[in-house]
Amino acid sequence: MISPDSVTTTGPIVIPDHRPVSVPFGLPADAVCVSRSLPTGEHVEVLSVPLEETAAPWPPATDGGPGGLEDTIRRWVSALASPAATVVVVPLYGCHVAWTAGRAAVIGPPERLGQLEAAVVEFAGVEADLRDAERRAAALLDTVEGDVATSLSLDEHSPDRCAELADRHRRAVAVGRRLALLAPLVHTPPLHPPTLASQLGERLRERTRLVERLEFATQRAEFAERVAEACGQRALEAGIARRQLGLEWAIVVLLVVQTALLVVELLSHRATP
Amino acid sequence: MTFSSQDATARPLRVGIVGGGPGGLFTAWRIEQLASARFAITIFEASHRLGGKVLTPSFTTAAARYEAGAAEFYDYSPVGDDPLRGLVRSLGLATVPLTGAAVIVGGRRIANLDDAGAVLGQDGREGLLAFDAWARSAMTTREFYDSGSDHAATAAPDGRFDAALAATCRLPARSYVEAMIHSDLATEPATTTAGYGLQNYLMNDPAYMRLYRIAGGNEQLVTAIATRLAARIRLGTTVTRIAGVPRAPLTVGWRDGDAVREEEFDVVILALPVGPLSQVVITDTALRTSLARHVAHHDHPAHYLRVTLLIDRPVRGVPGGDDYLMLDAFGGTCLYVESSRDPTATHGVLGLLIGGAAAAELAGETDDVLAAAAVEALPPGLGIGRREVLEARVHRWNGAVSAAPGGWVPLPVDRRHRPSPAHPNLFVVGDYLFDSTLNGVLDSAEHVAGWVAADLAGDPDGVQPQQNHA
Ligand SMILES: Cc1cc2nc3c(=O)[nH]c(=O)nc-3n(C[C@H](O)[C@H](O)[C@H](O)COP(=O)(O)OP(=O)(O)OC[C@H]3O[C@@H](n4cnc5c(N)ncnc54)[C@H](O)[C@@H]3O)c2cc1C
């Protein structure tokens, strides 16, 4: 029985520019595992297992069973995933892919492995970016109620809190911008005629529900931005009101001084015979 | 004077619909939704069920359903408004997407350009790309969407599809394209137009169209509409005769045992396929001549034969997680793994949709012979032989759909639906007036229902027959 995290190895194989990672025990000797860095700073370990394919329309049904190659890669990928994390398994035409955040494994014909890996890494980049944006959008929501309360209780001691609200607004806009930049990547129209790599990208996007996730994250960011904008507006009004109050007091002081001067002048006139 | 310009106390407009298939049901449903004045609809259906070619029966050996007629719904929403999708949604029916990319050519799978290169060679791959580019430039997504309407225009060549294929798609890519579209076409490239052939190729591109089915069986659409209709429904009533002089109410006649029964209607809508339509006896000479001309113009039968196998175990989904693939057997056949998305399935259901000349030829064979031929055509890797088949069901659909022959020019949409100007109260509805699909028959039903509703509202552009009770 292969332990899911057994990483004793058939020997790491180095791919230039990518950090080699140990290949799980029990896989063919020509399997390769590398760690690729993603634009978010995260890494994804990609395990590639070359397997000759017959282009048979219906490959024999035995390869997916316990202990088979497909099972091994699925367990290797699942080993990294937290219980709540998604593990996606995609049986595609002549290849088999398992993915979770941080790990992916591809079984396919040697001549197609390169493009399959590239498709997985490209997808992993978009997914990681979206996951990060989702996290930030969720964090924005955590503070909205507090921000509304703050904006309604602003007083002369609040300049720090105003800056806080402005920062929150800026962050909401930044998450919105990031989601807007991701949208074309998530909504990439299916290529026709498709390539194996484009089909894999579509399946992964579909199975990880990127479109729906993008939509929800965008809604959250928009909501947080609307609240931040309203709170900012309120802070602005409070600031203006504060300044107006200062001005009013200045006018009152001036009037008092002017009146006092007038009184002094009148009294001095009277005193002079 | 319009039908509806009777005073408020007058009886409701009597509408007779002949045919209780999707065409008849859609028309009744739309009239009931659109009409603003009183009306009474009667639907005549020859068989003892509604739904025509949309039927989802069950096997007897196990409680497993299958689609015996229309298996796919076409979703045009990537390009524009899709009334059928809207109807399905408004009825609250859950849908499931249908996907399938693989074509089996000579026992090898082509599911993408990489496979095309491996199976057909570099030349075949390039041939396919060149044909695809030509097809998309000959018919844009918008032109595809508008095909069938009066303003339809494409850069597709006039004439037959086989000639267009020969000129634009070199071998071996052509064999792949032919196998891929044959089952949708239901006819041969030599007996259809280049435009119709192109539509059937382009429908595989998700930018043009997507496919879905109704969860729990497509017949649920029929049931959902039927339960909402206020119309009177006469099942088991084969209409044999339409009588009536120009600009007068029409009489619908049917046989009831030895007796012939009749009923008078202000408006009659014949929602029948071309074959049954040609068998209805028309007493009025002018109407008979017009309908004969209408039938002759549209009589281009295409054929289907569906063989569905119940397998003794669940069948693994099509590789790639698809619901169907195309086999090059029988000139191009669609193999649906109908049980593919049901994790609770205890049995497998495999449906083969054979089309065109092969369907017409094989229709004379016995069910046993057809079941054996279907098993023979299954991909060997599936591991299914005769022993695994618990039950086979065969549905012969000879002449049940239409092919547009090369050079065929559709009539203007109004003329298509009202064949006799002298009988403005007689309409026809059918998928053959558009593209032999459920979307087509809904378009047709909408057109006629809109006309009848406009008349009921007293719109001078409505039906406009003279009321003549003489
Ligand atoms: C095998 C097959 C597969 C198909 N697949 C698809 C698909 O995947 N997607 C798609 O969109 N479309 C598909 N179609 C086409 C689709 O089924 C038709 O577009 C649709 O059924 C047409 O509806 P209709 O009401 O015009 O005709 P029908 O469905 O044929 O209904 C006509 C009705 O009229 C009744 N009738 C006939 N004569 C008389 C008479 N004299 N008096 C009273 N009643 C009469 C019949 O019993 C029948 O119920 C398929 C068709 C077939 C045969």
PDB file of N, CA and C in Angstrom, chain A residues 53-64 70 91-94 112 115 189-197 199 202-203 206, chain B residues 101 104 107-109 111-115 118 129 132 136 201 204-206 210 316-322 325 335 337 379 381-382:
ATOM      1  N   GLU A  53      -0.125   6.217 -24.825  1.00  0.00           N
ATOM      2  CA  GLU A  53      -1.567   6.120 -24.958  1.00  0.00           C
ATOM      3  C   GLU A  53      -1.896   5.514 -26.313  1.00  0.00           C
ATOM      4  N   THR A  54      -3.013   4.804 -26.363  1.00  0.00           N
ATOM      5  CA  THR A  54      -3.326   4.086 -27.592  1.00  0.00           C
ATOM      6  C   THR A  54      -4.323   4.837 -28.471  1.00  0.00           C
ATOM      7  N   ALA A  55      -4.854   5.943 -28.000  1.00  0.00           N
ATOM      8  CA  ALA A  55      -5.949   6.660 -28.678  1.00  0.00           C
ATOM      9  C   ALA A  55      -7.173   5.777 -28.808  1.00  0.00           C
ATOM     10  N   ALA A  56      -7.240   4.749 -27.925  1.00  0.00           N
ATOM     11  CA  ALA A  56      -8.440   3.913 -27.931  1.00  0.00           C
ATOM     12  C   ALA A  56      -9.588   4.766 -27.429  1.00  0.00           C
ATOM     13  N   PRO A  57     -10.765   4.628 -28.045  1.00  0.00           N
ATOM     14  CA  PRO A  57     -11.871   5.488 -27.645  1.00  0.00           C
ATOM     15  C   PRO A  57     -12.269   5.256 -26.199  1.00  0.00           C
ATOM     16  N   TRP A  58     -12.111   4.039 -25.718  1.00  0.00           N
ATOM     17  CA  TRP A  58     -12.519   3.724 -24.363  1.00  0.00           C
ATOM     18  C   TRP A  58     -11.415   2.917 -23.714  1.00  0.00           C
ATOM     19  N   PRO A  59     -10.517   3.576 -22.992  1.00  0.00           N
ATOM     20  CA  PRO A  59      -9.394   2.830 -22.438  1.00  0.00           C
ATOM     21  C   PRO A  59      -9.879   1.785 -21.446  1.00  0.00           C
ATOM     22  N   PRO A  60      -9.136   0.706 -21.255  1.00  0.00           N
ATOM     23  CA  PRO A  60      -9.571  -0.342 -20.341  1.00  0.00           C
ATOM     24  C   PRO A  60      -9.897   0.236 -18.965  1.00  0.00           C
ATOM     25  N   ALA A  61     -10.873  -0.367 -18.311  1.00  0.00           N
ATOM     26  CA  ALA A  61     -11.436   0.229 -17.093  1.00  0.00           C
ATOM     27  C   ALA A  61     -10.658  -0.106 -15.830  1.00  0.00           C
ATOM     28  N   THR A  62      -9.483  -0.663 -15.940  1.00  0.00           N
ATOM     29  CA  THR A  62      -8.798  -1.147 -14.741  1.00  0.00           C
ATOM     30  C   THR A  62      -7.862  -0.107 -14.128  1.00  0.00           C
ATOM     31  N   ASP A  63      -7.434   0.895 -14.900  1.00  0.00           N
ATOM     32  CA  ASP A  63      -6.349   1.746 -14.437  1.00  0.00           C
ATOM     33  C   ASP A  63      -6.720   2.690 -13.301  1.00  0.00           C
ATOM     34  N   GLY A  64      -8.019   2.855 -13.042  1.00  0.00           N
ATOM     35  CA  GLY A  64      -8.392   3.819 -12.000  1.00  0.00           C
ATOM     36  C   GLY A  64      -8.575   3.181 -10.631  1.00  0.00           C
ATOM     37  N   GLU A  70      -3.717   6.160 -11.392  1.00  0.00           N
ATOM     38  CA  GLU A  70      -4.633   7.296 -11.177  1.00  0.00           C
ATOM     39  C   GLU A  70      -4.929   7.470  -9.692  1.00  0.00           C
ATOM     40  N   PRO A  91     -10.506  13.106 -15.690  1.00  0.00           N
ATOM     41  CA  PRO A  91     -10.074  12.144 -16.689  1.00  0.00           C
ATOM     42  C   PRO A  91     -10.331  12.769 -18.055  1.00  0.00           C
ATOM     43  N   LEU A  92      -9.309  12.952 -18.837  1.00  0.00           N
ATOM     44  CA  LEU A  92      -9.507  13.605 -20.131  1.00  0.00           C
ATOM     45  C   LEU A  92      -9.133  12.619 -21.234  1.00  0.00           C
ATOM     46  N   TYR A  93      -9.136  13.077 -22.446  1.00  0.00           N
ATOM     47  CA  TYR A  93      -8.889  12.171 -23.561  1.00  0.00           C
ATOM     48  C   TYR A  93      -7.436  11.708 -23.550  1.00  0.00           C
ATOM     49  N   GLY A  94      -7.218  10.497 -23.060  1.00  0.00           N
ATOM     50  CA  GLY A  94      -5.870   9.935 -23.075  1.00  0.00           C
ATOM     51  C   GLY A  94      -4.980  10.470 -21.976  1.00  0.00           C
ATOM     52  N   ARG A 112       2.666  14.988 -24.951  1.00  0.00           N
ATOM     53  CA  ARG A 112       1.649  15.993 -24.585  1.00  0.00           C
ATOM     54  C   ARG A 112       1.820  16.504 -23.157  1.00  0.00           C
ATOM     55  N   GLN A 115       2.535  20.428 -22.662  1.00  0.00           N
ATOM     56  CA  GLN A 115       1.417  21.375 -22.792  1.00  0.00           C
ATOM     57  C   GLN A 115       0.386  21.169 -21.679  1.00  0.00           C
ATOM     58  N   PRO A 189     -13.213  32.299 -23.458  1.00  0.00           N
ATOM     59  CA  PRO A 189     -14.148  31.466 -24.208  1.00  0.00           C
ATOM     60  C   PRO A 189     -13.478  30.171 -24.663  1.00  0.00           C
ATOM     61  N   PRO A 190     -14.245  29.090 -24.748  1.00  0.00           N
ATOM     62  CA  PRO A 190     -13.648  27.827 -25.160  1.00  0.00           C
ATOM     63  C   PRO A 190     -13.036  27.947 -26.557  1.00  0.00           C
ATOM     64  N   LEU A 191     -11.876  27.362 -26.701  1.00  0.00           N
ATOM     65  CA  LEU A 191     -11.198  27.394 -28.001  1.00  0.00           C
ATOM     66  C   LEU A 191     -11.874  26.390 -28.933  1.00  0.00           C
ATOM     67  N   HIS A 192     -12.011  26.752 -30.192  1.00  0.00           N
ATOM     68  CA  HIS A 192     -12.568  25.797 -31.148  1.00  0.00           C
ATOM     69  C   HIS A 192     -11.829  25.885 -32.477  1.00  0.00           C
ATOM     70  N   PRO A 193     -11.391  24.777 -33.049  1.00  0.00           N
ATOM     71  CA  PRO A 193     -11.353  23.439 -32.491  1.00  0.00           C
ATOM     72  C   PRO A 193     -10.436  23.424 -31.274  1.00  0.00           C
ATOM     73  N   PRO A 194     -10.781  22.613 -30.281  1.00  0.00           N
ATOM     74  CA  PRO A 194     -10.014  22.657 -29.033  1.00  0.00           C
ATOM     75  C   PRO A 194      -8.677  21.944 -29.147  1.00  0.00           C
ATOM     76  N   THR A 195      -7.770  22.265 -28.242  1.00  0.00           N
ATOM     77  CA  THR A 195      -6.563  21.458 -28.089  1.00  0.00           C
ATOM     78  C   THR A 195      -6.737  20.716 -26.766  1.00  0.00           C
ATOM     79  N   LEU A 196      -5.907  19.730 -26.547  1.00  0.00           N
ATOM     80  CA  LEU A 196      -6.014  18.981 -25.300  1.00  0.00           C
ATOM     81  C   LEU A 196      -5.805  19.924 -24.108  1.00  0.00           C
ATOM     82  N   ALA A 197      -4.831  20.835 -24.263  1.00  0.00           N
ATOM     83  CA  ALA A 197      -4.536  21.772 -23.173  1.00  0.00           C
ATOM     84  C   ALA A 197      -5.724  22.692 -22.922  1.00  0.00           C
ATOM     85  N   GLN A 199      -8.839  22.064 -23.508  1.00  0.00           N
ATOM     86  CA  GLN A 199      -9.908  21.272 -22.883  1.00  0.00           C
ATOM     87  C   GLN A 199      -9.627  21.076 -21.398  1.00  0.00           C
ATOM     88  N   GLU A 202     -10.392  24.288 -19.549  1.00  0.00           N
ATOM     89  CA  GLU A 202     -11.845  24.469 -19.400  1.00  0.00           C
ATOM     90  C   GLU A 202     -12.411  23.574 -18.306  1.00  0.00           C
ATOM     91  N   ARG A 203     -11.994  22.313 -18.321  1.00  0.00           N
ATOM     92  CA  ARG A 203     -12.506  21.368 -17.313  1.00  0.00           C
ATOM     93  C   ARG A 203     -12.112  21.827 -15.910  1.00  0.00           C
ATOM     94  N   GLU A 206     -14.147  24.768 -14.919  1.00  0.00           N
ATOM     95  CA  GLU A 206     -15.518  24.337 -14.653  1.00  0.00           C
ATOM     96  C   GLU A 206     -15.617  23.647 -13.299  1.00  0.00           C
TER      97      GLU A 206
ATOM     98  N   ALA B 101     -17.007  15.688 -27.253  1.00  0.00           N
ATOM     99  CA  ALA B 101     -16.047  16.228 -28.226  1.00  0.00           C
ATOM    100  C   ALA B 101     -15.437  15.139 -29.099  1.00  0.00           C
ATOM    101  N   ILE B 104     -14.983   8.962 -33.217  1.00  0.00           N
ATOM    102  CA  ILE B 104     -14.155   7.780 -33.425  1.00  0.00           C
ATOM    103  C   ILE B 104     -14.026   7.536 -34.925  1.00  0.00           C
ATOM    104  N   GLY B 107     -11.649   3.437 -35.508  1.00  0.00           N
ATOM    105  CA  GLY B 107     -11.302   2.844 -34.214  1.00  0.00           C
ATOM    106  C   GLY B 107     -10.417   3.727 -33.343  1.00  0.00           C
ATOM    107  N   ARG B 108     -10.111   4.933 -33.820  1.00  0.00           N
ATOM    108  CA  ARG B 108      -9.259   5.818 -33.007  1.00  0.00           C
ATOM    109  C   ARG B 108     -10.017   7.101 -32.683  1.00  0.00           C
ATOM    110  N   ARG B 109      -9.685   7.644 -31.507  1.00  0.00           N
ATOM    111  CA  ARG B 109     -10.431   8.792 -31.008  1.00  0.00           C
ATOM    112  C   ARG B 109      -9.843  10.127 -31.493  1.00  0.00           C
ATOM    113  N   ALA B 111     -10.543  13.879 -30.332  1.00  0.00           N
ATOM    114  CA  ALA B 111     -11.326  14.746 -29.438  1.00  0.00           C
ATOM    115  C   ALA B 111     -10.797  16.162 -29.455  1.00  0.00           C
ATOM    116  N   ASN B 112      -9.674  16.380 -30.132  1.00  0.00           N
ATOM    117  CA  ASN B 112      -9.071  17.723 -30.169  1.00  0.00           C
ATOM    118  C   ASN B 112      -8.038  17.755 -31.290  1.00  0.00           C
ATOM    119  N   LEU B 113      -7.428  18.913 -31.447  1.00  0.00           N
ATOM    120  CA  LEU B 113      -6.473  19.068 -32.547  1.00  0.00           C
ATOM    121  C   LEU B 113      -5.248  18.162 -32.380  1.00  0.00           C
ATOM    122  N   ASP B 114      -4.877  17.911 -31.124  1.00  0.00           N
ATOM    123  CA  ASP B 114      -3.732  17.028 -30.902  1.00  0.00           C
ATOM    124  C   ASP B 114      -4.048  15.624 -31.425  1.00  0.00           C
ATOM    125  N   ASP B 115      -5.268  15.147 -31.078  1.00  0.00           N
ATOM    126  CA  ASP B 115      -5.685  13.833 -31.587  1.00  0.00           C
ATOM    127  C   ASP B 115      -5.767  13.860 -33.113  1.00  0.00           C
ATOM    128  N   ALA B 118      -2.499  13.317 -34.487  1.00  0.00           N
ATOM    129  CA  ALA B 118      -2.002  11.955 -34.291  1.00  0.00           C
ATOM    130  C   ALA B 118      -2.726  10.952 -35.188  1.00  0.00           C
ATOM    131  N   LEU B 129      -8.306  22.527 -39.717  1.00  0.00           N
ATOM    132  CA  LEU B 129      -8.221  23.944 -39.326  1.00  0.00           C
ATOM    133  C   LEU B 129      -8.682  24.848 -40.461  1.00  0.00           C
ATOM    134  N   ASP B 132     -12.437  24.643 -40.769  1.00  0.00           N
ATOM    135  CA  ASP B 132     -13.072  25.338 -39.646  1.00  0.00           C
ATOM    136  C   ASP B 132     -13.055  26.857 -39.865  1.00  0.00           C
ATOM    137  N   ARG B 136     -16.426  29.173 -40.350  1.00  0.00           N
ATOM    138  CA  ARG B 136     -16.780  30.299 -39.475  1.00  0.00           C
ATOM    139  C   ARG B 136     -16.871  31.618 -40.237  1.00  0.00           C
ATOM    140  N   TYR B 201     -22.297  21.615 -38.571  1.00  0.00           N
ATOM    141  CA  TYR B 201     -20.886  21.567 -38.155  1.00  0.00           C
ATOM    142  C   TYR B 201     -20.650  22.618 -37.062  1.00  0.00           C
ATOM    143  N   ASN B 204     -21.157  22.569 -33.107  1.00  0.00           N
ATOM    144  CA  ASN B 204     -20.191  21.949 -32.181  1.00  0.00           C
ATOM    145  C   ASN B 204     -19.270  22.975 -31.536  1.00  0.00           C
ATOM    146  N   ASP B 205     -19.303  24.202 -32.051  1.00  0.00           N
ATOM    147  CA  ASP B 205     -18.468  25.261 -31.488  1.00  0.00           C
ATOM    148  C   ASP B 205     -19.274  25.967 -30.391  1.00  0.00           C
ATOM    149  N   PRO B 206     -18.783  25.943 -29.147  1.00  0.00           N
ATOM    150  CA  PRO B 206     -19.572  26.536 -28.046  1.00  0.00           C
ATOM    151  C   PRO B 206     -19.851  28.024 -28.219  1.00  0.00           C
ATOM    152  N   ARG B 210     -24.727  25.726 -27.365  1.00  0.00           N
ATOM    153  CA  ARG B 210     -24.403  24.699 -26.369  1.00  0.00           C
ATOM    154  C   ARG B 210     -25.588  23.752 -26.227  1.00  0.00           C
ATOM    155  N   ARG B 316     -19.310   3.358 -17.254  1.00  0.00           N
ATOM    156  CA  ARG B 316     -18.449   4.508 -16.952  1.00  0.00           C
ATOM    157  C   ARG B 316     -18.718   5.586 -17.980  1.00  0.00           C
ATOM    158  N   GLY B 317     -18.634   6.816 -17.556  1.00  0.00           N
ATOM    159  CA  GLY B 317     -18.866   7.924 -18.494  1.00  0.00           C
ATOM    160  C   GLY B 317     -17.891   7.877 -19.654  1.00  0.00           C
ATOM    161  N   VAL B 318     -18.229   8.587 -20.688  1.00  0.00           N
ATOM    162  CA  VAL B 318     -17.354   8.670 -21.848  1.00  0.00           C
ATOM    163  C   VAL B 318     -16.028   9.273 -21.377  1.00  0.00           C
ATOM    164  N   PRO B 319     -14.888   8.765 -21.829  1.00  0.00           N
ATOM    165  CA  PRO B 319     -13.627   9.395 -21.430  1.00  0.00           C
ATOM    166  C   PRO B 319     -13.681  10.886 -21.715  1.00  0.00           C
ATOM    167  N   GLY B 320     -13.186  11.662 -20.778  1.00  0.00           N
ATOM    168  CA  GLY B 320     -13.262  13.108 -20.943  1.00  0.00           C
ATOM    169  C   GLY B 320     -14.448  13.659 -20.175  1.00  0.00           C
ATOM    170  N   GLY B 321     -15.197  12.769 -19.517  1.00  0.00           N
ATOM    171  CA  GLY B 321     -16.339  13.223 -18.729  1.00  0.00           C
ATOM    172  C   GLY B 321     -17.497  13.660 -19.610  1.00  0.00           C
ATOM    173  N   ASP B 322     -17.515  13.221 -20.874  1.00  0.00           N
ATOM    174  CA  ASP B 322     -18.571  13.644 -21.797  1.00  0.00           C
ATOM    175  C   ASP B 322     -19.821  12.779 -21.664  1.00  0.00           C
ATOM    176  N   LEU B 325     -20.456  10.576 -27.671  1.00  0.00           N
ATOM    177  CA  LEU B 325     -19.377  10.674 -28.665  1.00  0.00           C
ATOM    178  C   LEU B 325     -19.939  10.219 -29.995  1.00  0.00           C
ATOM    179  N   LEU B 335     -23.417   8.192 -30.056  1.00  0.00           N
ATOM    180  CA  LEU B 335     -23.585   7.246 -28.952  1.00  0.00           C
ATOM    181  C   LEU B 335     -23.739   8.054 -27.662  1.00  0.00           C
ATOM    182  N   VAL B 337     -24.206   8.152 -23.680  1.00  0.00           N
ATOM    183  CA  VAL B 337     -24.145   7.360 -22.447  1.00  0.00           C
ATOM    184  C   VAL B 337     -25.137   8.048 -21.516  1.00  0.00           C
ATOM    185  N   PRO B 379     -17.645   0.831 -29.062  1.00  0.00           N
ATOM    186  CA  PRO B 379     -16.178   0.775 -28.981  1.00  0.00           C
ATOM    187  C   PRO B 379     -15.743  -0.429 -28.148  1.00  0.00           C
ATOM    188  N   GLY B 381     -13.269  -1.092 -26.205  1.00  0.00           N
ATOM    189  CA  GLY B 381     -12.779  -0.836 -24.850  1.00  0.00           C
ATOM    190  C   GLY B 381     -13.889  -0.747 -23.817  1.00  0.00           C
ATOM    191  N   LEU B 382     -15.111  -0.539 -24.285  1.00  0.00           N
ATOM    192  CA  LEU B 382     -16.251  -0.428 -23.386  1.00  0.00           C
ATOM    193  C   LEU B 382     -16.556  -1.763 -22.717  1.00  0.00           C
TER     194      LEU B 382
END
